[in-house]
Coordinates of C-alpha atoms in Angstrom, one line a residue:
Chain A
X4 CA -4.1 -32.9 3.5
X5 CA -5.5 -29.9 5.2
X6 CA -5.8 -29.1 8.9
X7 CA -8.7 -30.7 10.7
X8 CA -11.2 -28.3 12.3
X9 CA -9.8 -26.8 15.4
X10 CA -10.8 -24.3 18.1
X11 CA -9.6 -21.7 15.6
X12 CA -12.7 -22.4 13.5
X13 CA -15.0 -21.8 16.5
X14 CA -13.2 -18.6 17.1
X15 CA -13.6 -17.6 13.5
X16 CA -17.3 -18.3 13.6
X17 CA -17.6 -16.1 16.7
X18 CA -15.6 -13.3 14.9
X19 CA -17.8 -13.6 11.8
X20 CA -20.9 -13.1 14.0
X21 CA -19.3 -10.1 15.6
X22 CA -18.6 -8.6 12.2
X23 CA -22.2 -9.2 11.2
X24 CA -23.3 -7.3 14.4
X25 CA -20.9 -4.5 13.6
X26 CA -22.5 -4.2 10.1
X27 CA -25.7 -3.6 11.9
X28 CA -24.1 -0.8 14.0
X29 CA -23.5 -2.7 17.2
X30 CA -20.8 -0.8 19.2
X31 CA -20.4 -3.6 21.8
X32 CA -19.5 -6.0 19.0
X33 CA -17.0 -3.5 17.7
X34 CA -15.4 -3.2 21.1
X35 CA -15.2 -7.0 21.4
X36 CA -13.6 -7.4 18.0
X37 CA -11.2 -4.6 18.8
X38 CA -10.2 -6.4 22.0
X39 CA -9.5 -9.5 19.9
X40 CA -7.8 -8.0 16.9
X41 CA -6.1 -4.8 17.9
X42 CA -2.9 -6.2 19.3
X43 CA -2.0 -8.5 16.3
X44 CA -3.1 -5.8 13.8
X45 CA -1.1 -3.1 15.6
X46 CA 1.9 -5.5 15.5
X47 CA 1.5 -5.9 11.8
X48 CA 1.4 -2.1 11.4
X49 CA 4.5 -1.6 13.5
X50 CA 6.3 -4.3 11.5
X51 CA 5.3 -2.7 8.2
X52 CA 5.7 1.0 9.1
X53 CA 8.5 0.9 11.7
X54 CA 7.0 3.9 13.3
X55 CA 4.7 3.5 16.3
X56 CA 2.9 6.9 15.6
X57 CA 2.2 5.9 12.0
X58 CA 1.2 2.4 13.1
X59 CA -1.3 3.9 15.5
X60 CA -2.8 6.1 12.8
X61 CA -2.9 3.1 10.4
X62 CA -4.7 0.9 13.0
X63 CA -7.2 3.7 13.6
X64 CA -7.9 4.0 9.9
X65 CA -8.1 0.2 9.5
X66 CA -10.7 -0.1 12.3
X67 CA -12.7 2.8 10.8
X68 CA -12.7 0.9 7.5
X69 CA -13.7 -2.2 9.3
X70 CA -16.7 -0.4 10.9
X71 CA -17.8 1.2 7.6
X72 CA -17.2 -1.9 5.4
X73 CA -18.3 -4.7 7.8
X74 CA -21.3 -5.3 5.6
X75 CA -19.1 -6.3 2.7
X76 CA -17.4 -9.2 4.7
X77 CA -18.3 -12.6 3.2
X78 CA -17.3 -15.5 5.4
X79 CA -17.5 -17.8 2.3
X80 CA -14.6 -16.0 0.7
X81 CA -12.3 -15.3 3.6
X82 CA -11.7 -15.9 7.3
X83 CA -12.6 -12.8 9.5
X84 CA -9.1 -12.3 10.8
X85 CA -7.5 -12.6 7.4
X86 CA -10.0 -10.0 6.1
X87 CA -9.0 -7.7 8.9
X88 CA -5.3 -8.3 8.2
X89 CA -6.0 -7.4 4.5
X90 CA -7.6 -4.2 5.5
X91 CA -4.7 -3.3 7.8
X92 CA -2.0 -4.2 5.3
X93 CA -3.7 -2.1 2.6
X94 CA -4.0 0.8 5.0
X95 CA -0.3 0.5 5.8
X96 CA 0.6 0.4 2.1
X97 CA -1.6 3.5 1.6
X98 CA 0.3 5.2 4.4
X99 CA 3.7 4.4 2.9
X100 CA 2.4 5.7 -0.4
X101 CA 1.0 8.9 0.9
X102 CA 4.0 9.7 2.9
X103 CA 6.2 9.0 -0.1
X104 CA 8.1 6.4 1.9
X105 CA 9.3 3.5 -0.1
X106 CA 8.1 0.2 1.4
X107 CA 10.4 -1.2 4.0
X108 CA 12.5 -3.9 2.4
X109 CA 15.4 -4.0 4.8
X110 CA 15.4 -5.2 8.4
X111 CA 14.0 -8.7 8.2
X112 CA 14.8 -9.6 11.8
X113 CA 12.0 -10.0 14.3
X114 CA 13.8 -7.8 16.8
X115 CA 11.7 -4.6 17.0
X116 CA 13.9 -2.7 19.3
X117 CA 12.7 0.8 18.6
X118 CA 12.8 2.6 21.9
X119 CA 9.6 4.5 21.0
X120 CA 7.6 1.3 20.7
X121 CA 5.5 0.0 23.5
X122 CA 7.2 -3.0 25.1
X123 CA 6.6 -6.1 23.0
X124 CA 5.6 -9.2 24.9
X125 CA 8.5 -11.5 25.3
X126 CA 8.4 -13.8 22.3
X127 CA 9.4 -16.8 24.4
X128 CA 6.8 -16.2 27.1
X129 CA 4.2 -15.5 24.4
X130 CA 5.1 -18.8 22.7
X131 CA 4.9 -20.7 25.9
X132 CA 1.4 -19.4 26.4
X133 CA 0.4 -20.4 22.9
X134 CA 1.3 -23.7 21.5
X135 CA 0.3 -22.7 18.0
X136 CA 2.7 -19.8 18.0
X137 CA 5.5 -22.0 19.3
X138 CA 4.8 -24.6 16.6
X139 CA 4.7 -21.9 13.9
X140 CA 8.0 -20.6 15.1
X141 CA 9.4 -24.1 14.8
X142 CA 7.9 -24.5 11.4
X143 CA 9.4 -21.1 10.3
X144 CA 12.8 -22.3 11.4
X145 CA 12.6 -25.2 9.1
X146 CA 12.0 -23.0 6.0
X147 CA 15.0 -22.5 3.7
X148 CA 16.2 -18.9 4.3
X149 CA 15.3 -17.6 0.8
X150 CA 11.7 -18.9 1.2
X151 CA 11.3 -17.4 4.7
X152 CA 12.8 -14.1 3.5
X153 CA 10.6 -13.9 0.4
X154 CA 7.5 -14.9 2.4
X155 CA 8.1 -12.3 5.1
X156 CA 8.8 -9.6 2.4
X157 CA 5.5 -10.5 0.8
X158 CA 3.6 -10.3 4.1
X159 CA 5.2 -7.4 5.9
X160 CA 7.1 -5.1 3.5
X161 CA 4.4 -3.8 1.3
X162 CA 6.5 -4.6 -1.7
X163 CA 5.0 -6.0 -4.9
X164 CA 6.4 -9.3 -6.2
X165 CA 8.5 -7.6 -8.8
X166 CA 10.0 -5.3 -6.1
X167 CA 10.7 -8.3 -3.9
X168 CA 12.5 -9.9 -6.9
X169 CA 14.5 -6.7 -7.3
X170 CA 15.3 -6.6 -3.6
X171 CA 16.5 -10.2 -3.5
X172 CA 18.1 -9.9 -7.0
X173 CA 16.3 -13.0 -8.2
X174 CA 14.0 -13.7 -11.2
X175 CA 10.4 -12.9 -10.6
X176 CA 9.4 -16.5 -11.3
X177 CA 11.8 -17.8 -8.7
X178 CA 10.5 -15.4 -6.1
X179 CA 6.9 -16.3 -6.7
X180 CA 7.8 -20.0 -6.3
X181 CA 9.7 -19.3 -3.1
X182 CA 6.7 -17.4 -1.7
X183 CA 4.2 -20.1 -2.7
X184 CA 6.4 -23.0 -1.5
X185 CA 7.2 -21.1 1.7
X186 CA 3.6 -20.7 2.6
X187 CA 2.7 -24.3 1.7
X188 CA 5.7 -25.7 3.6
X189 CA 4.9 -23.6 6.6
X190 CA 1.4 -25.0 6.6
X191 CA 2.5 -28.6 6.1
X192 CA 5.1 -28.4 8.8
X193 CA 2.7 -26.6 11.2
X194 CA 0.0 -29.3 10.6
X195 CA 2.4 -32.2 10.9
X196 CA 3.6 -31.0 14.3
X197 CA -0.1 -30.7 15.3
X198 CA -0.7 -34.4 14.5
Chain B
X3 CA -4.5 -29.7 -6.4
X4 CA -2.5 -28.5 -9.3
X5 CA 0.4 -26.1 -8.7
X6 CA -1.3 -23.2 -10.5
X7 CA -4.3 -23.4 -8.2
X8 CA -2.0 -23.5 -5.2
X9 CA -0.1 -20.5 -6.5
X10 CA -3.4 -18.6 -7.1
X11 CA -4.5 -19.6 -3.6
X12 CA -1.2 -18.3 -2.1
X13 CA -1.5 -15.1 -4.0
X14 CA -5.1 -14.7 -2.9
X15 CA -4.3 -15.2 0.7
X16 CA -1.4 -12.7 0.5
X17 CA -3.6 -10.2 -1.3
X18 CA -1.3 -10.1 -4.3
X19 CA -3.9 -10.7 -7.0
X20 CA -5.1 -7.9 -9.2
X21 CA -8.7 -6.8 -8.3
X22 CA -10.4 -8.5 -11.2
X23 CA -8.4 -11.8 -10.6
X24 CA -9.1 -11.5 -6.9
X25 CA -12.8 -11.1 -7.5
X26 CA -12.9 -14.1 -9.9
X27 CA -10.9 -16.3 -7.5
X28 CA -13.1 -15.3 -4.5
X29 CA -16.1 -16.5 -6.5
X30 CA -14.4 -19.8 -7.0
X31 CA -13.6 -20.1 -3.3
X32 CA -17.2 -19.5 -2.5
X33 CA -18.3 -22.2 -5.0
X34 CA -15.7 -24.9 -4.6
X35 CA -15.4 -26.6 -1.2
X36 CA -11.9 -28.2 -2.0
X37 CA -10.5 -24.8 -3.0
X38 CA -12.1 -23.2 0.1
X39 CA -10.4 -25.8 2.3
X40 CA -7.0 -25.0 0.7
X41 CA -7.5 -21.3 1.1
X42 CA -8.6 -21.7 4.8
X43 CA -5.6 -23.8 5.5
X44 CA -3.3 -21.1 4.1
X45 CA -5.2 -18.3 5.9
X46 CA -4.7 -20.2 9.2
X47 CA -1.0 -20.4 8.4
X48 CA -0.9 -16.7 7.6
X49 CA -2.7 -15.9 10.9
X50 CA -0.4 -18.0 12.9
X51 CA 2.6 -16.2 11.3
X52 CA 1.1 -12.9 12.3
X53 CA 0.5 -14.1 15.9
X54 CA 4.1 -15.2 16.0
X55 CA 5.3 -11.6 15.5
X56 CA 6.5 -9.7 18.5
X57 CA 3.1 -8.5 19.9
X58 CA 2.8 -4.8 20.6
X59 CA -0.4 -3.6 22.4
X60 CA -1.8 -0.4 20.9
X61 CA -2.1 2.7 23.2
X62 CA -4.9 2.3 25.7
X63 CA -6.7 5.5 24.5
X64 CA -6.9 4.5 20.9
X65 CA -10.2 2.7 21.1
X66 CA -12.0 5.7 22.5
X67 CA -10.4 7.9 19.8
X68 CA -11.7 5.4 17.1
X69 CA -15.1 5.3 18.7
X70 CA -15.4 9.0 18.7
X71 CA -14.9 8.9 14.9
X72 CA -17.3 6.0 14.1
X73 CA -20.3 8.2 13.4
X74 CA -18.4 11.0 11.7
X75 CA -18.7 11.4 8.0
X76 CA -15.9 9.8 6.1
X77 CA -13.0 11.9 4.9
X78 CA -14.3 12.1 1.4
X79 CA -17.8 13.3 2.3
X80 CA -16.6 15.8 5.0
X81 CA -17.0 19.4 3.8
X82 CA -14.0 21.6 3.7
X83 CA -13.3 23.5 7.0
X84 CA -14.7 27.0 7.2
X85 CA -12.0 29.5 6.1
X86 CA -13.6 32.6 7.7
X87 CA -12.6 31.5 11.2
X88 CA -9.0 30.6 10.4
X89 CA -7.6 33.9 11.6
X90 CA -8.7 36.4 14.2
X91 CA -10.6 39.5 13.0
X92 CA -9.7 42.8 14.5
X93 CA -12.5 45.4 14.7
X94 CA -10.5 48.0 12.8
X95 CA -10.0 45.6 9.9
X96 CA -13.6 44.2 9.9
X97 CA -14.8 46.5 7.1
X98 CA -12.5 45.0 4.5
X99 CA -11.4 41.7 6.1
X100 CA -14.9 40.3 6.2
X101 CA -15.7 40.9 2.5
X102 CA -12.2 39.6 1.7
X103 CA -12.8 36.5 3.8
X104 CA -16.2 36.0 2.2
X105 CA -14.6 36.3 -1.2
X106 CA -12.0 33.7 -0.2
X107 CA -14.7 31.3 1.1
X108 CA -16.7 31.8 -2.0
X109 CA -13.7 31.3 -4.2
X110 CA -12.7 28.2 -2.4
X111 CA -16.2 26.8 -2.5
X112 CA -16.5 27.5 -6.2
X113 CA -13.1 25.9 -6.8
X114 CA -14.2 22.9 -4.7
X115 CA -17.5 22.7 -6.5
X116 CA -15.9 23.0 -10.0
X117 CA -13.2 20.5 -9.1
X118 CA -15.9 17.9 -8.0
X119 CA -17.8 18.6 -11.2
X120 CA -14.8 18.1 -13.4
X121 CA -15.0 14.6 -14.8
X122 CA -12.1 12.3 -13.9
X123 CA -9.6 11.8 -16.6
X124 CA -10.4 8.5 -18.4
X125 CA -6.7 8.0 -19.1
X126 CA -3.3 8.2 -17.6
X127 CA -0.2 9.8 -19.2
X128 CA 2.5 7.3 -20.1
X129 CA 5.9 8.5 -20.9
X130 CA 7.1 5.6 -23.0
X131 CA 10.6 6.8 -23.7
X132 CA 12.4 8.9 -21.0
X133 CA 15.8 9.6 -22.4
X134 CA 18.6 12.1 -22.0
X135 CA 17.4 14.1 -24.8
X136 CA 13.6 13.9 -24.8
X137 CA 10.4 12.3 -23.6
X138 CA 7.9 10.5 -25.8
X139 CA 4.4 10.7 -24.5
X140 CA 1.2 8.9 -25.1
X141 CA -2.0 8.3 -23.2
X142 CA -3.5 5.0 -22.2
X143 CA -7.1 4.4 -21.1
X144 CA -8.0 3.2 -17.6
X145 CA -10.4 0.3 -17.4
X146 CA -12.4 2.0 -14.7
X147 CA -12.1 5.8 -15.0
X148 CA -13.5 6.4 -11.5
X149 CA -12.7 9.4 -9.3
X150 CA -11.9 7.2 -6.3
X151 CA -8.2 7.6 -5.5
X152 CA -7.7 4.0 -4.3
X153 CA -9.4 2.5 -7.3
X154 CA -7.3 4.6 -9.7
X155 CA -4.1 3.7 -7.7
X156 CA -4.8 0.0 -8.0
X157 CA -5.2 0.4 -11.8
X158 CA -2.1 2.5 -12.0
X159 CA -0.1 0.1 -10.0
X160 CA -1.3 -2.8 -12.1
X161 CA -0.2 -1.1 -15.2
X162 CA 3.1 -0.2 -13.8
X163 CA 3.7 -3.7 -12.6
X164 CA 2.6 -5.2 -15.9
X165 CA 5.0 -3.0 -18.0
X166 CA 7.7 -3.8 -15.5
X167 CA 7.3 -7.5 -15.8
X168 CA 6.3 -7.5 -19.5
X169 CA 8.1 -4.6 -21.2
X170 CA 6.9 -5.8 -24.5
X171 CA 3.4 -4.6 -23.5
X172 CA 4.6 -1.0 -23.5
X173 CA 2.7 0.8 -26.3
X174 CA 4.7 1.2 -29.5
X175 CA 5.2 4.9 -30.3
X176 CA 6.9 5.5 -33.6
X177 CA 9.0 8.4 -32.3
X178 CA 10.2 6.6 -29.2
X179 CA 13.8 5.6 -29.4
X180 CA 14.7 2.0 -28.7
X181 CA 16.3 1.1 -25.4
X182 CA 14.9 3.9 -23.4
X183 CA 16.3 4.3 -19.9
X184 CA 13.1 4.9 -18.2
X185 CA 9.3 5.1 -18.5
X186 CA 6.8 6.7 -16.3
X187 CA 3.0 6.7 -15.6
X188 CA 1.2 9.7 -14.2
X189 CA -2.5 10.1 -13.3
X190 CA -3.5 13.7 -13.7
X191 CA -6.7 13.1 -11.7
X192 CA -5.0 11.8 -8.5
X193 CA -1.6 13.4 -9.1
X194 CA 0.2 10.1 -8.5
X195 CA 2.4 7.9 -10.7
X196 CA 5.2 5.4 -11.1
X197 CA 8.6 5.7 -12.7
X198 CA 10.6 2.8 -13.8
X199 CA 14.3 3.4 -14.4
X200 CA 16.4 0.9 -16.2
X201 CA 19.9 2.0 -16.8
X202 CA 20.7 5.3 -15.0
X203 CA 24.4 6.1 -15.1
X204 CA 26.4 5.7 -11.8
X205 CA 26.6 8.9 -9.8
X206 CA 29.3 10.1 -7.3
X207 CA 28.5 9.3 -3.6
X208 CA 27.6 12.9 -3.0
X209 CA 24.8 13.0 -5.6
X210 CA 21.3 11.6 -5.7
X211 CA 18.7 11.4 -8.4
X212 CA 15.7 13.7 -8.0
X213 CA 12.5 13.4 -10.0
X214 CA 10.5 16.4 -11.3
X215 CA 7.3 16.8 -13.3
X216 CA 7.4 19.8 -15.6
X217 CA 4.1 21.5 -16.5
X218 CA 4.6 21.8 -20.2
X219 CA 2.3 24.8 -20.4
X220 CA 4.1 27.0 -17.8
X221 CA 7.5 25.3 -17.7
X222 CA 7.2 25.1 -13.9
X223 CA 9.1 22.1 -12.4
X224 CA 7.2 20.3 -9.6
X225 CA 9.1 18.3 -7.0
X226 CA 8.2 14.6 -7.1
X227 CA 10.8 13.4 -4.6
X228 CA 14.2 11.7 -4.6
X229 CA 15.0 8.3 -5.9
X230 CA 17.0 6.1 -3.6
X231 CA 20.7 6.8 -4.0
X232 CA 22.7 4.5 -6.2
X233 CA 19.6 3.6 -8.1
X234 CA 20.4 1.8 -11.4
X235 CA 17.1 0.0 -11.8
X236 CA 13.8 -0.1 -10.1
X237 CA 10.1 0.8 -10.0
X238 CA 9.1 3.7 -7.8
X239 CA 5.9 5.4 -6.7
X240 CA 5.5 9.1 -6.4
X241 CA 2.7 11.5 -5.6
X242 CA 2.4 15.3 -5.9
X243 CA 0.9 17.8 -3.5
X244 CA -2.5 18.5 -5.2
X245 CA -2.0 22.2 -4.6
X246 CA 1.1 22.3 -6.6
X247 CA 0.3 19.7 -9.3
X248 CA -0.4 20.7 -12.9
X249 CA -4.1 21.4 -13.3
X250 CA -4.3 19.7 -16.7
X251 CA -2.5 19.6 -20.0
X252 CA 0.7 17.9 -21.0
X253 CA 3.5 17.1 -18.5
X254 CA 7.1 16.3 -18.9
X255 CA 9.5 14.4 -16.7
X256 CA 13.0 15.3 -15.6
X257 CA 15.6 13.6 -13.5
X258 CA 18.4 15.6 -12.2
X259 CA 21.5 14.7 -10.1
X260 CA 21.3 16.9 -6.9
X261 CA 23.8 17.3 -4.1
X262 CA 23.0 15.1 -1.1
X263 CA 24.6 17.6 1.3
X264 CA 22.3 20.5 0.1
X265 CA 18.8 21.0 1.5
X266 CA 16.0 19.4 -0.5
X267 CA 15.8 21.4 -3.7
X268 CA 12.7 23.4 -4.5
X269 CA 13.7 23.6 -8.2
X270 CA 16.1 21.7 -10.4
X271 CA 19.7 22.8 -9.8
X272 CA 21.7 19.7 -10.6
X273 CA 22.7 18.3 -14.0
X274 CA 19.7 16.9 -16.0
X275 CA 20.2 13.2 -16.4
X276 CA 16.9 12.3 -18.2
X277 CA 14.4 14.5 -20.0
X278 CA 16.8 17.3 -20.7
X279 CA 14.8 18.8 -23.6
X280 CA 11.1 19.3 -24.0
X281 CA 9.0 16.9 -25.9

């Protein structure tokens, strides 16, 4: 069973319209999408690069790509935010590659305590403002540790699956299964708490 | 939904499919409503996971910096900066500095022009056997011999991952010894590559492995970076400074054990571990 339509879908439709306007060169639409996406995308970059300066550069490059490639976005193939996340993750991986830094495989905790970082919003207060985030955190807590770890490495480390298998010292097939099951279980738990 | 479809959907959402597979799967998503619903549900989960990260606002001035670059030509289409204004010109030197500067600009422009005209290499260099005594080299074709760095990187990474997960796919070269300790891929067009090490011997704590490319025509060793200490097995990316990379021709690989305490080496000083002798 998949999630019923939610306000997220309305939001996604609005974002898709903004991207269509950006493809036509609409600066106001770009500013609006930046206002919506910049914080979560910057947070991904910080998590992947562990360097606020590099994250800032990556976010800048990602939004430039978004501006130049908005015309290639196809709402039938992907949700707008997922598309922007993919652009940002690829940009971060490029950055790791160009600076010859190996992808970050350690440090799986959520505690970004780098003193150079802008202050993160309190996780708890953020969760209280956002029921979905709170439910997601609850769902995450129910995942077996190996699945949660493998899923987060797949999302935020920039490592390929074979590299994740190497990091976790597990067979590649096992790691792929953990990632797939982790994502599916997260979805199911998230949806069950919604209903 | 069968598990393989769920697995493909998860890989698609996590952007872990190879480009051709991703394109094919995207076509299915656009055509099959059931599959689209599965993908949407996973995308929503992914998005919620991202919103659950500690949220850091970007610097306030970043948007205006980005907007100032929106109408600028992209990096690839931007012409090289003018060299003639890179240093101050004193009147007494003008007579010879200006022609010299003009020659430099002309030379740089000619090099840039010729470099753009040179067709990208349709193949990558594969070092099939990287052993203490020798390298065994072959070339393998790229499916898409484009000049674009990103497109070539994706193909290079796909090859590296394929050989890592399926070593039996490595090309058979009659002269390659069985049980090689490493193999490497190098793209001479983009000066980037991967090295996979299998069974490097243990090193003392004060040593680290260092990777070099050797221009076989000149014998010059080019720094390709350090491998993580205590590396016994792993797949690693490297890229060379284009200015120092071998222009063309055969390359060789060398791994040495360098002192951790010493400054980063500019040439091999430590004991050669792999690739001791030329091909």
